[in-house]
């Protein structure tokens, strides 16, 4: 089945909060014939995602506003609005919003499917996460949290 063209307004999409990371799934695998997922993230300084690796997906992070520190393997780089990074599958990475303003990032993930993990994690109770539960959910989707 082929994907169907789609126009989205700024407010369109499925809004989630995944371990403190505010996301809006703009395009899912259902929209793109499983070719990719597009997620918009908007977060305060200090919010981040721990070092992890994907067995199945590559990612492109495009910083639209604010400043984001990325660690890719052992290299740490700070990106500002207009800059992006590509992280192939199998490459360890993490990110943290830095500076004193919110950051807005478009995250393209290919192939699609990982959005199901985010939707599942969105159902977890608020507050400090149960690391064992998060680890099991991540493993189900081929994501390994690293020390």
mmCIF file with all atom_site columns, N, CA and C in Angstrom, residues 8-10 19 31-32 38 40-41 48 50 55-56 72 92 104 106-108 124 137 142:
data_model
loop_
_atom_site.group_PDB
_atom_site.id
_atom_site.type_symbol
_atom_site.label_atom_id
_atom_site.label_alt_id
_atom_site.label_comp_id
_atom_site.label_asym_id
_atom_site.label_entity_id
_atom_site.label_seq_id
_atom_site.pdbx_PDB_ins_code
_atom_site.Cartn_x
_atom_site.Cartn_y
_atom_site.Cartn_z
_atom_site.occupancy
_atom_site.B_iso_or_equiv
_atom_site.pdbx_formal_charge
_atom_site.auth_seq_id
_atom_site.auth_comp_id
_atom_site.auth_asym_id
_atom_site.auth_atom_id
_atom_site.pdbx_PDB_model_num
ATOM 1  N N  . UNK A 1 8   ? -0.241 18.954 7.424  1.00 0.00 ? 8   UNK A N  1
ATOM 2  C CA . UNK A 1 8   ? -0.420 19.084 8.871  1.00 0.00 ? 8   UNK A CA 1
ATOM 3  C C  . UNK A 1 8   ? -0.332 20.537 9.297  1.00 0.00 ? 8   UNK A C  1
ATOM 4  N N  . UNK A 1 9   ? -1.207 20.928 10.193 1.00 0.00 ? 9   UNK A N  1
ATOM 5  C CA . UNK A 1 9   ? -1.141 22.238 10.835 1.00 0.00 ? 9   UNK A CA 1
ATOM 6  C C  . UNK A 1 9   ? -0.193 22.136 12.024 1.00 0.00 ? 9   UNK A C  1
ATOM 7  N N  . UNK A 1 10  ? 0.243  23.269 12.543 1.00 0.00 ? 10  UNK A N  1
ATOM 8  C CA . UNK A 1 10  ? 1.193  23.282 13.664 1.00 0.00 ? 10  UNK A CA 1
ATOM 9  C C  . UNK A 1 10  ? 0.681  22.490 14.858 1.00 0.00 ? 10  UNK A C  1
ATOM 10 N N  . UNK A 1 19  ? 8.965  10.002 29.589 1.00 0.00 ? 19  UNK A N  1
ATOM 11 C CA . UNK A 1 19  ? 10.022 10.199 30.581 1.00 0.00 ? 19  UNK A CA 1
ATOM 12 C C  . UNK A 1 19  ? 10.464 11.656 30.629 1.00 0.00 ? 19  UNK A C  1
ATOM 13 N N  . UNK A 1 31  ? 1.205  6.663  8.435  1.00 0.00 ? 31  UNK A N  1
ATOM 14 C CA . UNK A 1 31  ? 1.134  7.746  7.445  1.00 0.00 ? 31  UNK A CA 1
ATOM 15 C C  . UNK A 1 31  ? 2.132  7.570  6.306  1.00 0.00 ? 31  UNK A C  1
ATOM 16 N N  . UNK A 1 32  ? 3.257  6.893  6.578  1.00 0.00 ? 32  UNK A N  1
ATOM 17 C CA . UNK A 1 32  ? 4.379  6.855  5.633  1.00 0.00 ? 32  UNK A CA 1
ATOM 18 C C  . UNK A 1 32  ? 4.650  5.470  5.057  1.00 0.00 ? 32  UNK A C  1
ATOM 19 N N  . UNK A 1 38  ? 8.100  11.016 11.968 1.00 0.00 ? 38  UNK A N  1
ATOM 20 C CA . UNK A 1 38  ? 8.554  12.383 12.239 1.00 0.00 ? 38  UNK A CA 1
ATOM 21 C C  . UNK A 1 38  ? 7.945  12.833 13.554 1.00 0.00 ? 38  UNK A C  1
ATOM 22 N N  . UNK A 1 40  ? 8.076  15.897 16.608 1.00 0.00 ? 40  UNK A N  1
ATOM 23 C CA . UNK A 1 40  ? 8.505  17.222 17.054 1.00 0.00 ? 40  UNK A CA 1
ATOM 24 C C  . UNK A 1 40  ? 8.659  17.160 18.569 1.00 0.00 ? 40  UNK A C  1
ATOM 25 N N  . UNK A 1 41  ? 9.808  17.589 19.062 1.00 0.00 ? 41  UNK A N  1
ATOM 26 C CA . UNK A 1 41  ? 10.074 17.626 20.500 1.00 0.00 ? 41  UNK A CA 1
ATOM 27 C C  . UNK A 1 41  ? 10.236 19.080 20.912 1.00 0.00 ? 41  UNK A C  1
ATOM 28 N N  . UNK A 1 48  ? 16.486 15.547 28.886 1.00 0.00 ? 48  UNK A N  1
ATOM 29 C CA . UNK A 1 48  ? 17.314 14.782 27.963 1.00 0.00 ? 48  UNK A CA 1
ATOM 30 C C  . UNK A 1 48  ? 16.941 13.323 27.952 1.00 0.00 ? 48  UNK A C  1
ATOM 31 N N  . UNK A 1 50  ? 18.804 9.441  28.116 1.00 0.00 ? 50  UNK A N  1
ATOM 32 C CA . UNK A 1 50  ? 20.078 8.801  28.459 1.00 0.00 ? 50  UNK A CA 1
ATOM 33 C C  . UNK A 1 50  ? 20.716 8.104  27.256 1.00 0.00 ? 50  UNK A C  1
ATOM 34 N N  . UNK A 1 55  ? 18.785 -0.895 17.657 1.00 0.00 ? 55  UNK A N  1
ATOM 35 C CA . UNK A 1 55  ? 19.159 -2.009 16.783 1.00 0.00 ? 55  UNK A CA 1
ATOM 36 C C  . UNK A 1 55  ? 18.523 -1.881 15.402 1.00 0.00 ? 55  UNK A C  1
ATOM 37 N N  . UNK A 1 56  ? 17.425 -1.124 15.312 1.00 0.00 ? 56  UNK A N  1
ATOM 38 C CA . UNK A 1 56  ? 16.625 -1.137 14.086 1.00 0.00 ? 56  UNK A CA 1
ATOM 39 C C  . UNK A 1 56  ? 16.518 0.189  13.344 1.00 0.00 ? 56  UNK A C  1
ATOM 40 N N  . UNK A 1 72  ? 27.525 11.406 20.754 1.00 0.00 ? 72  UNK A N  1
ATOM 41 C CA . UNK A 1 72  ? 27.437 10.316 19.797 1.00 0.00 ? 72  UNK A CA 1
ATOM 42 C C  . UNK A 1 72  ? 28.706 9.500  19.967 1.00 0.00 ? 72  UNK A C  1
ATOM 43 N N  . UNK A 1 92  ? 25.707 4.451  19.610 1.00 0.00 ? 92  UNK A N  1
ATOM 44 C CA . UNK A 1 92  ? 25.274 4.942  20.921 1.00 0.00 ? 92  UNK A CA 1
ATOM 45 C C  . UNK A 1 92  ? 25.177 6.463  20.913 1.00 0.00 ? 92  UNK A C  1
ATOM 46 N N  . UNK A 1 104 ? 13.397 23.222 20.428 1.00 0.00 ? 104 UNK A N  1
ATOM 47 C CA . UNK A 1 104 ? 12.442 22.543 19.551 1.00 0.00 ? 104 UNK A CA 1
ATOM 48 C C  . UNK A 1 104 ? 13.266 21.766 18.525 1.00 0.00 ? 104 UNK A C  1
ATOM 49 N N  . UNK A 1 106 ? 13.080 18.608 15.418 1.00 0.00 ? 106 UNK A N  1
ATOM 50 C CA . UNK A 1 106 ? 12.378 17.632 14.591 1.00 0.00 ? 106 UNK A CA 1
ATOM 51 C C  . UNK A 1 106 ? 13.249 16.388 14.530 1.00 0.00 ? 106 UNK A C  1
ATOM 52 N N  . UNK A 1 107 ? 12.652 15.264 14.886 1.00 0.00 ? 107 UNK A N  1
ATOM 53 C CA . UNK A 1 107 ? 13.338 13.982 14.914 1.00 0.00 ? 107 UNK A CA 1
ATOM 54 C C  . UNK A 1 107 ? 12.728 13.087 13.843 1.00 0.00 ? 107 UNK A C  1
ATOM 55 N N  . UNK A 1 108 ? 13.541 12.728 12.855 1.00 0.00 ? 108 UNK A N  1
ATOM 56 C CA . UNK A 1 108 ? 13.118 11.790 11.811 1.00 0.00 ? 108 UNK A CA 1
ATOM 57 C C  . UNK A 1 108 ? 13.739 10.436 12.128 1.00 0.00 ? 108 UNK A C  1
ATOM 58 N N  . UNK A 1 124 ? 3.084  5.116  31.112 1.00 0.00 ? 124 UNK A N  1
ATOM 59 C CA . UNK A 1 124 ? 3.674  4.894  32.435 1.00 0.00 ? 124 UNK A CA 1
ATOM 60 C C  . UNK A 1 124 ? 3.224  5.984  33.395 1.00 0.00 ? 124 UNK A C  1
ATOM 61 N N  . UNK A 1 137 ? 10.535 -2.366 28.247 1.00 0.00 ? 137 UNK A N  1
ATOM 62 C CA . UNK A 1 137 ? 9.818  -1.762 27.110 1.00 0.00 ? 137 UNK A CA 1
ATOM 63 C C  . UNK A 1 137 ? 10.801 -1.449 25.989 1.00 0.00 ? 137 UNK A C  1
ATOM 64 N N  . UNK A 1 142 ? 13.990 -3.092 20.500 1.00 0.00 ? 142 UNK A N  1
ATOM 65 C CA . UNK A 1 142 ? 15.364 -3.093 20.008 1.00 0.00 ? 142 UNK A CA 1
ATOM 66 C C  . UNK A 1 142 ? 16.200 -1.924 20.474 1.00 0.00 ? 142 UNK A C  1
#
